[in-house]
């Protein structure tokens, strides 16, 4: 019986559990034995495995995060760490691995694949910056959480003459900030790919009031050039000249938590099942993703080390629709 491992790696994303469940049950149905690897690549190196039966993955589809745990493993970034992981894999008789995670995790998956281990990646990160999938597991839920916060802040912003800055996740990628800015009707969006200095932000928020708006919301990615704290300090320092207050709300890890929505559960179920199917057909070395509505398998060599660029035309759309 073929023995396969599953791990979740990098930042946790809502829907990872649904993906674990789908891989497990598809693989078991195809006659494979499944082992969960705890704490991502750190657990792979440590040999922290648990057998997974169909019942062990019951009651998790509705839970956020990942019940296997995730980790960032500096040891796995080294050749020595990866060799150690391969030795542990061999010692435990694992013949294949499913890696559920984002950019860095899939680069690690590619390394293992090059070392001779059959690996299938499943696209999962709230950043949506992974090449090989137009949308990744967790993005939709994280966006909806950010949106709910923006909607609520808009209500209170409209009641007082107070502008709000909402800081959303995205260290290197502005996808969440830009999309939640468009969907939430924000007046200004600042992302790593397109900086906005505090003075420009003040001018644009003032212009929104001048156009007769009752609220003014800026959405800023945590990795934007000018950080939320810097912008807030600028508003405090020049309060009299700017003429209104800016309140900062940092959503932080709140965006990751919570139950995955229908979209992420379905995406994770489809991608996880596809990963299980591929392994049962003896195929590997690919990332399973969604492109033009179809489940696709892109070679890990085309995914590793690459970042899917953000469509910056959407920034113009955000500006236009905020008029
Ligand atoms: P997210 O961006 O959603 O947090 P991610 O998968 O991109 O997900 P990373 O922290 O970049 O998260 O990577 C997760 C883990 O993958 C790292 O801790 C490391 O163990 C492994 N990894 C990352 N980059 C590489 C690399 N270049 N080579 C080998 N392993 C890597």
XYZ file of C-alpha atoms and ligand atoms in Angstrom:
354
model
C 0.000 0.000 0.000
C 1.353 3.403 -1.001
C 2.121 5.597 2.026
C 1.740 9.353 1.584
C 2.273 12.335 3.893
C 0.377 15.638 4.048
C 1.696 18.860 5.530
C 0.547 22.461 5.816
C 3.263 25.100 5.717
C 3.774 28.859 5.997
C 0.995 31.146 7.215
C -2.186 29.256 8.012
C -5.129 29.936 5.729
C -8.853 29.246 6.199
C -9.636 26.152 4.148
C -6.408 24.284 4.844
C -8.355 21.787 6.961
C -10.810 21.207 4.127
C -7.832 20.489 1.860
C -6.312 18.009 4.352
C -9.676 16.260 4.572
C -10.050 16.056 0.799
C -6.525 14.727 0.219
C -6.931 12.174 3.013
C -10.273 10.805 1.938
C -9.404 10.738 -1.777
C -6.127 8.953 -1.076
C -7.771 6.425 1.259
C -10.462 5.745 -1.356
C -7.652 5.025 -3.823
C -6.119 2.516 -1.425
C -3.321 4.628 0.058
C -2.251 4.995 3.682
C -2.129 8.628 4.822
C 0.038 10.307 7.439
C -0.345 13.875 8.676
C 2.889 15.750 9.257
C 2.623 18.136 12.190
C 4.102 21.697 12.001
C 5.024 21.794 8.313
C 8.621 21.227 7.278
C 9.759 21.475 10.914
C 7.657 18.374 11.665
C 8.928 16.662 8.527
C 12.513 17.024 9.750
C 11.501 15.886 13.248
C 9.474 12.911 11.963
C 6.358 14.219 13.712
C 3.782 12.099 11.875
C 0.286 10.882 12.764
C -1.696 8.271 10.837
C -4.854 9.754 9.329
C -7.983 7.715 8.761
C -11.184 8.985 7.176
C -12.717 9.622 10.646
C -9.643 11.543 11.852
C -10.415 14.310 9.385
C -14.092 14.524 10.365
C -15.412 17.765 11.855
C -12.594 19.894 10.460
C -14.024 21.224 7.179
C -15.694 24.069 9.080
C -12.646 24.968 11.155
C -10.185 27.734 10.291
C -6.411 27.302 10.574
C -4.888 23.862 10.186
C -5.310 21.056 12.686
C -1.916 19.661 11.661
C -0.290 22.931 12.674
C 1.974 24.982 10.478
C 5.406 26.484 10.937
C 8.128 28.454 9.311
C 11.180 26.191 9.333
C 14.531 27.970 8.882
C 16.248 24.555 9.037
C 14.405 23.437 5.901
C 15.795 26.441 4.024
C 19.225 24.788 4.208
C 20.437 21.907 2.064
C 21.353 20.013 5.216
C 17.838 20.425 6.632
C 16.268 19.169 3.438
C 18.589 16.140 3.329
C 17.580 15.373 6.884
C 13.905 15.626 5.887
C 14.495 13.213 2.993
C 16.189 10.733 5.330
C 13.216 10.911 7.737
C 10.786 10.434 4.837
C 12.678 7.333 3.696
C 13.025 5.926 7.217
C 9.248 6.197 7.640
C 8.518 4.617 4.290
C 6.685 7.660 2.911
C 6.541 7.419 -0.872
C 4.953 10.778 -1.662
C 4.048 14.089 -0.045
C 1.305 16.696 -0.430
C 2.364 20.237 0.509
C -0.463 22.670 1.238
C 0.909 26.212 1.343
C 2.049 29.368 -0.413
C 5.070 30.597 -2.304
C 7.864 29.608 0.056
C 6.256 26.270 0.839
C 5.965 25.367 -2.849
C 9.583 26.372 -3.433
C 10.460 23.906 -0.666
C 8.203 21.328 -2.360
C 10.112 21.823 -5.608
C 13.413 21.180 -3.795
C 12.083 17.886 -2.413
C 10.754 16.939 -5.821
C 14.197 17.565 -7.346
C 15.687 15.327 -4.669
C 13.516 12.488 -5.971
C 10.449 12.579 -3.721
C 7.111 12.611 -5.569
C 5.418 15.811 -4.335
C 2.132 17.494 -5.209
C 1.539 21.064 -4.029
C -1.865 22.531 -3.172
C -2.164 26.316 -3.628
C -2.988 27.875 -0.269
C -2.087 31.338 0.987
C -4.155 34.375 1.899
C -1.691 36.531 -0.090
C -2.822 35.138 -3.473
C 0.673 35.712 -4.855
C 1.341 32.142 -5.932
C 2.065 31.480 -9.609
C 0.061 28.530 -10.949
C -3.312 29.464 -9.438
C -5.487 32.487 -10.065
C -6.943 32.181 -6.598
C -5.568 30.307 -3.607
C -7.224 28.651 -0.613
C -7.942 31.177 2.159
C -8.049 34.366 0.114
C -11.812 34.630 -0.153
C -12.420 34.150 3.574
C -9.656 36.606 4.526
C -11.104 39.159 2.114
C -14.567 38.788 3.594
C -13.204 39.309 7.104
C -11.406 42.487 6.002
C -14.579 43.650 4.262
C -16.726 43.141 7.315
C -14.334 45.348 9.295
C -14.313 48.033 6.586
C -18.114 48.043 6.396
C -18.377 48.518 10.157
C -15.763 51.255 10.220
C -17.590 53.060 7.429
C -20.701 53.240 9.569
C -18.885 54.821 12.469
C -16.768 57.019 10.163
C -19.928 58.455 8.681
C -21.320 59.294 12.120
C -18.309 61.413 13.143
C -16.046 63.441 10.919
C -13.308 60.935 11.347
C -11.251 59.168 8.738
C -10.235 55.562 9.234
C -7.160 53.725 8.159
C -7.539 49.963 8.020
C -4.308 48.007 7.950
C -4.717 44.623 6.289
C -2.263 41.750 5.867
C 0.186 41.605 2.965
C 3.913 41.875 3.695
C 5.019 41.842 0.058
C 1.773 41.664 -1.803
C -1.089 44.165 -1.939
C -3.777 41.771 -3.182
C -5.874 41.725 0.015
C -5.611 45.491 0.491
C -6.486 46.303 -3.101
C -9.395 43.885 -3.377
C -10.866 44.789 -0.007
C -10.388 48.457 -0.936
C -12.392 48.008 -4.131
C -15.071 45.800 -2.584
C -15.315 47.997 0.520
C -15.393 51.274 -1.419
C -12.273 52.727 0.203
C -11.177 56.215 -0.791
C -7.441 55.414 -0.773
C -5.478 52.169 -1.147
C -1.774 51.918 -0.312
C 0.105 48.726 -1.199
C 3.743 47.615 -1.457
C 3.500 47.707 -5.265
C 2.234 51.336 -5.294
C 3.240 53.556 -2.372
C 1.152 56.456 -1.115
C 2.823 59.007 1.171
C 0.971 60.443 4.191
C 0.511 63.887 2.638
C -1.035 62.447 -0.546
C -3.294 60.305 1.603
C -4.434 63.338 3.588
C -5.155 65.210 0.349
C -7.158 62.337 -1.112
C -9.172 61.810 2.072
C -9.867 65.570 2.242
C -10.949 65.489 -1.423
C -13.426 62.719 -0.554
C -15.046 64.956 2.090
C -15.038 67.829 -0.409
C -16.925 65.645 -2.885
C -19.646 65.366 -0.275
C -18.756 61.995 1.195
C -19.693 61.350 4.782
C -16.829 58.931 5.356
C -13.219 58.548 4.339
C -11.479 55.188 4.503
C -7.927 54.277 3.585
C -6.871 50.646 3.255
C -3.148 50.094 3.769
C -1.258 46.810 3.344
C 1.069 46.020 6.242
C 4.002 45.919 3.813
C 3.244 49.325 2.223
C 6.180 51.748 2.099
C 4.562 54.152 4.581
C 3.318 52.111 7.529
C 0.010 52.744 9.282
C 1.832 54.052 12.382
C 3.867 56.512 10.305
C 0.754 57.800 8.549
C -1.095 58.137 11.861
C 1.850 60.071 13.363
C 1.827 62.432 10.361
C -1.899 63.105 10.824
C -1.387 63.783 14.550
C 1.516 66.149 13.910
C -0.364 68.126 11.236
C -3.821 67.771 12.726
C -4.766 71.466 12.506
C -3.744 71.863 8.897
C -5.264 68.541 7.754
C -8.473 69.313 9.597
C -9.701 65.857 10.602
C -8.633 62.913 12.712
C -7.360 59.594 11.423
C -8.079 56.469 13.466
C -6.078 53.344 12.781
C -7.480 49.816 12.944
C -5.036 47.010 12.381
C -6.790 43.776 11.470
C -3.661 41.645 11.814
C -4.175 37.963 12.387
C -7.934 38.383 12.787
C -8.019 37.995 9.001
C -6.604 34.500 9.145
C -8.866 33.107 11.816
C -12.455 32.092 11.599
C -14.384 29.533 9.649
C -13.635 29.206 5.942
C -16.472 30.413 3.717
C -18.217 28.295 1.093
C -15.815 29.349 -1.666
C -12.712 28.275 0.256
C -14.257 24.992 1.419
C -15.183 24.123 -2.155
C -11.855 25.236 -3.614
C -9.933 23.310 -0.957
C -12.090 20.226 -1.478
C -11.539 20.311 -5.242
C -7.812 21.019 -5.082
C -7.214 18.498 -2.295
C -9.097 15.784 -4.167
C -7.158 16.569 -7.339
C -3.875 16.196 -5.420
C -4.976 12.791 -4.111
C -6.061 11.716 -7.614
C -2.757 12.776 -9.169
C -0.756 10.766 -6.654
C -2.960 7.715 -7.174
C -2.233 8.013 -10.917
C 1.495 8.179 -10.166
C 1.783 11.846 -11.156
C 3.758 14.410 -9.144
C 6.089 17.388 -9.354
C 3.161 19.765 -9.852
C 1.130 22.397 -8.060
C -2.626 21.956 -8.125
C -4.420 25.244 -8.675
C -7.373 26.905 -10.351
C -6.978 28.661 -13.693
C -9.956 29.944 -15.709
C -12.283 27.900 -13.543
C -10.465 24.635 -14.244
C -8.370 22.559 -11.869
C -4.840 22.641 -13.248
C -1.499 21.006 -12.520
C 1.460 23.342 -13.125
C 5.022 21.986 -12.867
C 6.576 23.034 -9.548
C 9.584 24.247 -11.572
C 7.322 26.962 -13.032
C 6.016 27.952 -9.612
C 9.079 27.827 -7.352
C 10.614 31.190 -6.535
C 8.066 33.065 -8.662
C 5.544 35.599 -7.521
C 2.293 36.217 -9.329
C 2.186 39.949 -10.080
C -0.763 42.052 -9.012
C -2.843 43.596 -11.797
C -2.190 47.254 -11.042
C -4.967 48.379 -13.405
C -7.245 47.489 -10.517
C -5.710 50.376 -8.587
C -7.103 52.736 -11.237
C -10.471 51.022 -10.856
C -10.341 51.582 -7.085
C -9.631 55.299 -7.654
C -12.323 55.695 -10.292
C -15.009 53.996 -8.247
C -14.154 56.007 -5.146
C -15.221 59.237 -6.911
P 2.437 32.482 3.238
O 3.065 33.484 2.317
O 0.989 32.332 3.064
O 2.836 32.658 4.656
P 4.451 30.641 2.330
O 4.404 29.216 1.971
O 4.913 31.568 1.245
O 3.014 31.022 2.825
P 6.894 31.018 3.814
O 7.106 31.439 5.216
O 7.505 31.822 2.734
O 5.323 30.873 3.646
O 7.459 29.528 3.644
C 7.077 28.493 4.534
C 8.208 27.539 4.746
O 8.602 26.972 3.498
C 9.500 28.173 5.300
O 9.486 28.292 6.682
C 10.541 27.172 4.843
O 10.560 26.058 5.691
C 10.003 26.740 3.481
N 10.649 27.547 2.431
C 10.404 28.834 2.107
N 11.206 29.263 1.122
C 11.997 28.224 0.807
C 13.064 28.015 -0.110
N 13.457 28.983 -0.935
N 13.653 26.809 -0.134
C 13.249 25.822 0.685
N 12.264 25.941 1.590
C 11.640 27.119 1.652
